[in-house]
PDB file of C-alpha atoms in Angstrom:
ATOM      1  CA  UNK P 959      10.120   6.194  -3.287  1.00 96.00           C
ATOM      2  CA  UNK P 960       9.008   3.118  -4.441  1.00 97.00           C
ATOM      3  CA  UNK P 961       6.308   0.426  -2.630  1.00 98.00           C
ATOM      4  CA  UNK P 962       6.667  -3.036  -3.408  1.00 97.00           C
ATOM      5  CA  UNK P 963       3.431  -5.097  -2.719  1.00 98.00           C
ATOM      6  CA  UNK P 964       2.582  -8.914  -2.751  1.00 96.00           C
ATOM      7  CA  UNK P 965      -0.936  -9.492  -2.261  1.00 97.00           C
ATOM      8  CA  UNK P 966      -2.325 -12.851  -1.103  1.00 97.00           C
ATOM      9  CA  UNK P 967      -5.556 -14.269  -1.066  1.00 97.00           C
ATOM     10  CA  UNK P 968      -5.291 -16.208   2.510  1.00 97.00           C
ATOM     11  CA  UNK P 969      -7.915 -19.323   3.575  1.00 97.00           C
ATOM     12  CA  UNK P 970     -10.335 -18.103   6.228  1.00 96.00           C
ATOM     13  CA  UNK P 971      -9.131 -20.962   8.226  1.00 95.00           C
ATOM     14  CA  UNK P 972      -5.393 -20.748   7.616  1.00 95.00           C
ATOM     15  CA  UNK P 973      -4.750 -17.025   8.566  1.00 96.00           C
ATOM     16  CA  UNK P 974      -3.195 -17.851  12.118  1.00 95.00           C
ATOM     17  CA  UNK P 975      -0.909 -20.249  10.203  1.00 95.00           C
ATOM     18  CA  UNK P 976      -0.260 -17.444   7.206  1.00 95.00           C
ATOM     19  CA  UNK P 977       0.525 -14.855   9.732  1.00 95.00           C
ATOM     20  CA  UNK P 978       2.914 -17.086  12.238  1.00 94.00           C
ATOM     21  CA  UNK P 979       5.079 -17.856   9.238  1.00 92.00           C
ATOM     22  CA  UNK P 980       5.532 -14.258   8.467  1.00 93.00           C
ATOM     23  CA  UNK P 981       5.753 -13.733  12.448  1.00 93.00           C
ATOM     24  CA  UNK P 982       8.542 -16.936  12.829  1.00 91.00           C
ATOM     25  CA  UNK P 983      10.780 -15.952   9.619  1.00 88.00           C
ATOM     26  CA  UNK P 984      14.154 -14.692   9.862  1.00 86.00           C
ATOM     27  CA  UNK P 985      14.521 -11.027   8.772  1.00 87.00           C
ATOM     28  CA  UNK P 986      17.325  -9.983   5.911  1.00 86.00           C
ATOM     29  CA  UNK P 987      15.676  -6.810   4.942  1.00 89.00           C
ATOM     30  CA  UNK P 988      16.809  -4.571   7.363  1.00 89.00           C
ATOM     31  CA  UNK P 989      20.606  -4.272   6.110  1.00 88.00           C
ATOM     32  CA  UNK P 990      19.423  -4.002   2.443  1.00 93.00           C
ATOM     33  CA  UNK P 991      20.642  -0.906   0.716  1.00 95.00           C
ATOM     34  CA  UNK P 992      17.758   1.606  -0.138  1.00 96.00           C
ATOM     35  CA  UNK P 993      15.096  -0.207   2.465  1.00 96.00           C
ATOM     36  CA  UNK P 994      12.569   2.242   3.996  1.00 96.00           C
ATOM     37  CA  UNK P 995      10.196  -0.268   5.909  1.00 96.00           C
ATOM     38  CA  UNK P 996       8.315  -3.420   5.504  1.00 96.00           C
ATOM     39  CA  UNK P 997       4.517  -3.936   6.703  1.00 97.00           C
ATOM     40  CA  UNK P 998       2.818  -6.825   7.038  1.00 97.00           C
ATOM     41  CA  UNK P 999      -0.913  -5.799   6.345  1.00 97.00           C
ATOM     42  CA  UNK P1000      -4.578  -7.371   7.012  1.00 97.00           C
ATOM     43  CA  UNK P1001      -6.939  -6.223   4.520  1.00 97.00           C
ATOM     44  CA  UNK P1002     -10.796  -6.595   4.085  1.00 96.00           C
ATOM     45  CA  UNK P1003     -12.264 -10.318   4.685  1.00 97.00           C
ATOM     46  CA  UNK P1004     -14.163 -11.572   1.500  1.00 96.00           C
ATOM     47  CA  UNK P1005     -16.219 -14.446   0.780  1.00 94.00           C
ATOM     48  CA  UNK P1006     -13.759 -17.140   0.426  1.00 95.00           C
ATOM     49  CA  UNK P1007     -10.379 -15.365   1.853  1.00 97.00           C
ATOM     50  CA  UNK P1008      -8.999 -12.633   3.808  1.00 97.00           C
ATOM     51  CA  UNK P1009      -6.519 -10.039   1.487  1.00 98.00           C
ATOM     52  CA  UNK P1010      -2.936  -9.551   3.185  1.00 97.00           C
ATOM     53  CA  UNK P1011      -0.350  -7.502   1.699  1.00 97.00           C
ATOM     54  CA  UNK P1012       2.915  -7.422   2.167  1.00 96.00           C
ATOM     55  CA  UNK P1013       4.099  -3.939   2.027  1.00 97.00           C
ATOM     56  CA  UNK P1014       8.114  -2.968   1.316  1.00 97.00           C
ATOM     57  CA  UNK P1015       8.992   0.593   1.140  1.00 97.00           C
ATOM     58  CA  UNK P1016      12.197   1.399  -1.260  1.00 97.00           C
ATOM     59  CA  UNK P1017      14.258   4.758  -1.672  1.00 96.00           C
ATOM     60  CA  UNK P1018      13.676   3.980  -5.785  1.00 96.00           C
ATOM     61  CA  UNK P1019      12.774   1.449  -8.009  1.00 96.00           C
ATOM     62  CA  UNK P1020      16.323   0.277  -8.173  1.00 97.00           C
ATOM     63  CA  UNK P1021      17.238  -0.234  -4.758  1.00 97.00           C
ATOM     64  CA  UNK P1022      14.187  -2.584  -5.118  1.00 97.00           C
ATOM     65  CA  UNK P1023      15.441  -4.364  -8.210  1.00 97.00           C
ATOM     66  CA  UNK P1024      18.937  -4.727  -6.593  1.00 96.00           C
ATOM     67  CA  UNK P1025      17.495  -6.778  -4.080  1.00 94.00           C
ATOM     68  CA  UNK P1026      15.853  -8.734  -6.330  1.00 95.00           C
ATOM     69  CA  UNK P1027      19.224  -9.854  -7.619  1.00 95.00           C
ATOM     70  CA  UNK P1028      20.701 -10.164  -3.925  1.00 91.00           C
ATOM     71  CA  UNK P1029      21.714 -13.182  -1.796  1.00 87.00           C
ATOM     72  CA  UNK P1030      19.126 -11.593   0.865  1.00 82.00           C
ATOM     73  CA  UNK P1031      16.045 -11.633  -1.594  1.00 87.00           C
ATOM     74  CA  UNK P1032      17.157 -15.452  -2.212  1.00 88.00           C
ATOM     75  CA  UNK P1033      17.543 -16.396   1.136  1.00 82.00           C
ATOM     76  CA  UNK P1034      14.462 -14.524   2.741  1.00 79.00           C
ATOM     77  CA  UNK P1035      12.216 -16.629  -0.435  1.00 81.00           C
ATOM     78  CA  UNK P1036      14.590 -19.801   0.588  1.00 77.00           C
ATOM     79  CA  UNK P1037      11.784 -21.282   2.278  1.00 65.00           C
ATOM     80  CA  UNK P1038      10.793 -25.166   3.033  1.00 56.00           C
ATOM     81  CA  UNK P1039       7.681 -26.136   0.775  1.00 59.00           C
ATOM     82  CA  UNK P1040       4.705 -25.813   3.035  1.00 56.00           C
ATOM     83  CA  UNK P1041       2.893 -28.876   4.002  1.00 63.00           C
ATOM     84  CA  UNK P1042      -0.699 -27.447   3.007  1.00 78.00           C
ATOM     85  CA  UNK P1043      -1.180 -24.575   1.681  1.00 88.00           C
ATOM     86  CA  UNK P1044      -2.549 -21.041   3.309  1.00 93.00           C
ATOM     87  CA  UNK P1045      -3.927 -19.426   0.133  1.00 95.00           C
ATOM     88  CA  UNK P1046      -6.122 -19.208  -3.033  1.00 95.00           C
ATOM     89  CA  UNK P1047      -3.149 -19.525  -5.617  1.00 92.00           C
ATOM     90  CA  UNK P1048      -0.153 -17.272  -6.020  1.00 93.00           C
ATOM     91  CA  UNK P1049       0.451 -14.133  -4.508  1.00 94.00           C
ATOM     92  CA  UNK P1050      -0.058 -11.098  -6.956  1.00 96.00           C
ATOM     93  CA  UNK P1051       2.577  -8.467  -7.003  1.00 96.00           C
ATOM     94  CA  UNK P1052       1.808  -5.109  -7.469  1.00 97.00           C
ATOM     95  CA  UNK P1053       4.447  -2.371  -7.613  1.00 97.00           C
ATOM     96  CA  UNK P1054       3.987   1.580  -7.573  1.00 97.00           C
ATOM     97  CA  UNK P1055       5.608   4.712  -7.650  1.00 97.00           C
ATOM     98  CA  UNK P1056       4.837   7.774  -4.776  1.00 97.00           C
ATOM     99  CA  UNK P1057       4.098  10.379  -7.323  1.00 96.00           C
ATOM    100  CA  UNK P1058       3.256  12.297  -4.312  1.00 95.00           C
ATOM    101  CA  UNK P1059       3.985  12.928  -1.047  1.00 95.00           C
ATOM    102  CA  UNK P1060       2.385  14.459   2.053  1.00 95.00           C
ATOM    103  CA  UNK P1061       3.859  14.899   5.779  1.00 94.00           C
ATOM    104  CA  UNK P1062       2.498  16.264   8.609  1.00 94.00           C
ATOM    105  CA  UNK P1063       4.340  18.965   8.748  1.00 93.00           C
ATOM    106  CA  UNK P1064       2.623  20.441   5.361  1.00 90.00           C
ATOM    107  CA  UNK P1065       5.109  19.059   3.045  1.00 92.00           C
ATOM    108  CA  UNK P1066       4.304  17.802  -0.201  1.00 94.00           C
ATOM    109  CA  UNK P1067       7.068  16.316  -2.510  1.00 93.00           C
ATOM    110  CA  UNK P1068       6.213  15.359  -5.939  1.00 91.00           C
ATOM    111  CA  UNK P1069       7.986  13.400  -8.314  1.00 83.00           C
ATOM    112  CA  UNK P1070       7.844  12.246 -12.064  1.00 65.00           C
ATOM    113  CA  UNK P1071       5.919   9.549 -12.877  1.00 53.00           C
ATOM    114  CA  UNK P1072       7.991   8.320 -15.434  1.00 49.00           C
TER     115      UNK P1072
ATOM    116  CA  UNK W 749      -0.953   1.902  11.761  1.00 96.00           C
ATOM    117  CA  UNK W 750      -3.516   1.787   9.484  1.00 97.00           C
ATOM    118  CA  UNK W 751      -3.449   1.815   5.494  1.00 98.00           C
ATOM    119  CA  UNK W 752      -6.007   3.188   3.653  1.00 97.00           C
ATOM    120  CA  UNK W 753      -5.873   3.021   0.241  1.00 98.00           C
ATOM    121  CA  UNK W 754      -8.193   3.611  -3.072  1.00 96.00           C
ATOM    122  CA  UNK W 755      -7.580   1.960  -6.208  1.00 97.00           C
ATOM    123  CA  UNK W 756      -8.278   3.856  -9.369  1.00 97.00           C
ATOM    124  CA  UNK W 757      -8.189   2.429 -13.258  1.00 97.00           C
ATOM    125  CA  UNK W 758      -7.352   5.689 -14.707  1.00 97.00           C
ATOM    126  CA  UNK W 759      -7.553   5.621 -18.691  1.00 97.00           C
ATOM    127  CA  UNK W 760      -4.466   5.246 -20.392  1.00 96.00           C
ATOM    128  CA  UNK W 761      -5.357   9.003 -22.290  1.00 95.00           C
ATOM    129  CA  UNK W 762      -6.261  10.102 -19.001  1.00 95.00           C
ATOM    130  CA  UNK W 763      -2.743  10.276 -16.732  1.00 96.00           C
ATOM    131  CA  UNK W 764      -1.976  13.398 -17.108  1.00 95.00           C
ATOM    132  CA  UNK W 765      -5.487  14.737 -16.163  1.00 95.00           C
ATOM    133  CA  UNK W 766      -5.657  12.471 -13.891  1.00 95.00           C
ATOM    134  CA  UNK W 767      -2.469  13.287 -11.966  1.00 95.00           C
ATOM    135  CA  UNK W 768      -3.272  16.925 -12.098  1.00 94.00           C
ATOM    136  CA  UNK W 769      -6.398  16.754 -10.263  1.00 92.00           C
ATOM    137  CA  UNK W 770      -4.507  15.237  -7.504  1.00 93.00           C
ATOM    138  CA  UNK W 771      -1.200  18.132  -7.821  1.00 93.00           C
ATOM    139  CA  UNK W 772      -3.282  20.992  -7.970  1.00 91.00           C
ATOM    140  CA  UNK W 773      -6.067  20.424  -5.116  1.00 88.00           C
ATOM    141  CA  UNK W 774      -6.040  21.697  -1.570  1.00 86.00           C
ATOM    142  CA  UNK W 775      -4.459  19.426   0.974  1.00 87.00           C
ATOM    143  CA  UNK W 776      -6.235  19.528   4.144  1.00 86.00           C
ATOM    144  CA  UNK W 777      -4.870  15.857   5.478  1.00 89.00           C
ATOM    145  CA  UNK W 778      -1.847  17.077   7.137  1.00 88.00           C
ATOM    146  CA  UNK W 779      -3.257  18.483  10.005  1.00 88.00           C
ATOM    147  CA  UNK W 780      -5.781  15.843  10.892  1.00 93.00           C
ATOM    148  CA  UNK W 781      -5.091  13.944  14.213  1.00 95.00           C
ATOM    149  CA  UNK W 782      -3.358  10.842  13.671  1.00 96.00           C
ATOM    150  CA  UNK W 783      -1.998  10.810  10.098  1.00 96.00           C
ATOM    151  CA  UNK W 784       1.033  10.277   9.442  1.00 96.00           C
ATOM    152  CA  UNK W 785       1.696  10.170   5.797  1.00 96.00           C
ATOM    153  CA  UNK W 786       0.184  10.387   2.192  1.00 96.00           C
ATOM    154  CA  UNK W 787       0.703   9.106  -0.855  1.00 97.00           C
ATOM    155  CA  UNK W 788      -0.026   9.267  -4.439  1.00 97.00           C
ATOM    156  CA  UNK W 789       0.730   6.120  -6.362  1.00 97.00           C
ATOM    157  CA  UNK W 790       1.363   5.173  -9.628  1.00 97.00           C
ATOM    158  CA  UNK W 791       1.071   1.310 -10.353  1.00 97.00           C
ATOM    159  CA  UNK W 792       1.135  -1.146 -13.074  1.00 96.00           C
ATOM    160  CA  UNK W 793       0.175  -0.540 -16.889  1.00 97.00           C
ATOM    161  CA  UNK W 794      -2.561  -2.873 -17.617  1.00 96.00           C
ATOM    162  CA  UNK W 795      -4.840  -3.582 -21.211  1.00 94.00           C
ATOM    163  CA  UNK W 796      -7.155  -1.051 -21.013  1.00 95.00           C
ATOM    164  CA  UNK W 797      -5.916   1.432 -17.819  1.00 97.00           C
ATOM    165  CA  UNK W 798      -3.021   2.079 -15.285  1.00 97.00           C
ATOM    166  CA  UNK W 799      -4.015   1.712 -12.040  1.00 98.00           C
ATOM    167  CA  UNK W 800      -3.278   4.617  -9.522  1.00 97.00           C
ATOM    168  CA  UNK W 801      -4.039   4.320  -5.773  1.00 97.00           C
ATOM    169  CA  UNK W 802      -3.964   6.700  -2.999  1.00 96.00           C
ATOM    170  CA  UNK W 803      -2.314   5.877   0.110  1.00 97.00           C
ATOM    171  CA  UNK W 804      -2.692   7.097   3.515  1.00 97.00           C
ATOM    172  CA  UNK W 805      -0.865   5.789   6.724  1.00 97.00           C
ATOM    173  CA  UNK W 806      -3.114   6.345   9.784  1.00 97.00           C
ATOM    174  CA  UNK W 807      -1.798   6.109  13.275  1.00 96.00           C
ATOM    175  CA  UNK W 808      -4.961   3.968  13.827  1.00 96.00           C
ATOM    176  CA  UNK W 809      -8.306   2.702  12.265  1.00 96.00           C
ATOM    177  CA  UNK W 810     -10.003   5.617  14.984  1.00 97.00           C
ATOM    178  CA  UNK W 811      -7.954   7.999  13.555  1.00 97.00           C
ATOM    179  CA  UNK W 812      -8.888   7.174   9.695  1.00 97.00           C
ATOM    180  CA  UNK W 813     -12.448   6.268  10.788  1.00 97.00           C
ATOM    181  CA  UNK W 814     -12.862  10.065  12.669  1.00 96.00           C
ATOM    182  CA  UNK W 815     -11.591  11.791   9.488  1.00 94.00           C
ATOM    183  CA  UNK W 816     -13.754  10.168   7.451  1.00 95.00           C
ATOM    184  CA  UNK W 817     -16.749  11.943   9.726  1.00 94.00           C
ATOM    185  CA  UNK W 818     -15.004  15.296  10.074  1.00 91.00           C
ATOM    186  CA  UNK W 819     -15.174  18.534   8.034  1.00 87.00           C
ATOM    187  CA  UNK W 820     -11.515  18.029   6.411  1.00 82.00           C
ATOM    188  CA  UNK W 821     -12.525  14.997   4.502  1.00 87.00           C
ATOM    189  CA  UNK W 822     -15.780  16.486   3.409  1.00 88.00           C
ATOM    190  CA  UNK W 823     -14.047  19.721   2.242  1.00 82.00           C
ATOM    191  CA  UNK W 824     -11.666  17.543   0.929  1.00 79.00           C
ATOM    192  CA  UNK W 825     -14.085  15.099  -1.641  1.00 80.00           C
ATOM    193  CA  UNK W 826     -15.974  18.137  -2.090  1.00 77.00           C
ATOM    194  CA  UNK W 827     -14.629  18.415  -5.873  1.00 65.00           C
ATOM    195  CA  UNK W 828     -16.280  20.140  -8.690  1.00 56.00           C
ATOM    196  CA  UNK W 829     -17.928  17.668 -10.871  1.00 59.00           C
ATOM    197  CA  UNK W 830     -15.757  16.501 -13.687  1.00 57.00           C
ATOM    198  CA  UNK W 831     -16.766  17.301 -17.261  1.00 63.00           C
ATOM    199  CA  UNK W 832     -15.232  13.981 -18.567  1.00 78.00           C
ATOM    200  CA  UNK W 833     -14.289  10.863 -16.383  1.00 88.00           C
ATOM    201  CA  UNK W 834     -10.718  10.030 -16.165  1.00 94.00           C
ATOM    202  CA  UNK W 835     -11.190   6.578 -14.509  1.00 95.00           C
ATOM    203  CA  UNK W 836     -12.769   3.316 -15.380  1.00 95.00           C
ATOM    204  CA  UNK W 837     -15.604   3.209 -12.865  1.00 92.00           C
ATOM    205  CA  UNK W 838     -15.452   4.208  -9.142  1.00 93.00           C
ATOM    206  CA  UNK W 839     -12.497   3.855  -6.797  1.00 94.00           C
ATOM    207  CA  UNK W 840     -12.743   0.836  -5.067  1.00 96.00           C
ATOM    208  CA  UNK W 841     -11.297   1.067  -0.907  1.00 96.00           C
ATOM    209  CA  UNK W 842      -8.888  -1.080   0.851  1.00 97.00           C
ATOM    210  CA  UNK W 843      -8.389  -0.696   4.133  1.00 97.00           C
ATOM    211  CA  UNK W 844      -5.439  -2.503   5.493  1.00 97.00           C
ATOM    212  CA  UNK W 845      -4.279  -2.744   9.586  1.00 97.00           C
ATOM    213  CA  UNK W 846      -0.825  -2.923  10.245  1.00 97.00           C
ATOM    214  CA  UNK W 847      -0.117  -6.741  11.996  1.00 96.00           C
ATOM    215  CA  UNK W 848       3.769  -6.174  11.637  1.00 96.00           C
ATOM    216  CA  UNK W 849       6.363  -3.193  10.948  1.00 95.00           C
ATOM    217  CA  UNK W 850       9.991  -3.680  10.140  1.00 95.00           C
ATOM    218  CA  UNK W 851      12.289  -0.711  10.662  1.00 94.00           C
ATOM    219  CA  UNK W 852      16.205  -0.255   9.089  1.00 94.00           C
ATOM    220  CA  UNK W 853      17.817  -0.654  12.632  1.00 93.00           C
ATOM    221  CA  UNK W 854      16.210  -4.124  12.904  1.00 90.00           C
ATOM    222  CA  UNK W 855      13.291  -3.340  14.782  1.00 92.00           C
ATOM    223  CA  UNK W 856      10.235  -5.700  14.660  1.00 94.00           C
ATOM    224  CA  UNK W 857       7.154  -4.388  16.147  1.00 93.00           C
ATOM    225  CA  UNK W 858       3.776  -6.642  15.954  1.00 91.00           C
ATOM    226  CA  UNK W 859       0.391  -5.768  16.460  1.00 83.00           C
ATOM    227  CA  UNK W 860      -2.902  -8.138  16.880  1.00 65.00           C
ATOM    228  CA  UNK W 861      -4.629  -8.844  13.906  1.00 54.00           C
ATOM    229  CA  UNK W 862      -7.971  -8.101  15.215  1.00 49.00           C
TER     230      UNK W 862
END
């Protein structure tokens, strides 16, 4: 499994506006080959922002790339330029590997790193 | 849902160590009320470390927030004192709440922010 993360450093006074266009977007994901789920995640409030994630969970690293590459990826970033913007800077991507896995049920999967 | 996560620089001489501690321990997690899931992640090379993180999917902030009072997450951060540190620094927490979830049949669930 793979989780794909943008994070984004949001204006204190712009989060209603960050989150409706999240909210008010039209959703490709879905039918994407390999997609697990997507979050959209608050994080801790700091002095100047608030952290949100976004938060896309892949069967592999591949599926992710594939999408990357797909009409869907362009058309879900396809977006009109914002008047003002909602942020400090550019989002920062983060990707990582599950190494590990535990369920409820007592399972625990691991898998390479590498 | 909730996200907790802990970021770790691990030392690039250090992975394997590293992700042994995490294989080999007890897992107590799984039969906590409300959790749902855990991960071990394995993120982006960087200069001087890779960074790791641990990530736990909560059914709530309660949920997270009683574990981290019970006798399961004491048990389970009661390690034996390394002989040599594997990280750079400590682990630093993220906390993350859940504002929207995506699913593969097209399901879009949102939850307040706040």
């Amino acid at each position: 499994m793979y989780i794909a993360m943008n994070r984004f450093k949001v204006l204190k006074d712009r989060t209603r506006e960050f989150e409706s266009a999240w909210f008010n977007r039209e959703i490709y994901l879905h039918k994407v080959p390999g997609f697990i789920a997507f979050h959209l995640l608050r994080g801790p409030e700091r002095e100047d922002h608030v952290l949100y994630s976004s938060h896309a969970m892949w069967r592999s690293y591949d599926d992710f790339e594939s999408w990357t590459k797909s009409e869907a990826f362009r058309k879900a970033h396809a977006r009109a330029g914002d008047s003002k913007p909602t942020t400090l800077g550019h989002p920062e991507f983060e990707g990582f590997s599950v190494i590990q896995e535990v369920l409820t049920d007592g399972t625990v999967k691991r898998a390479a790193s590498d």
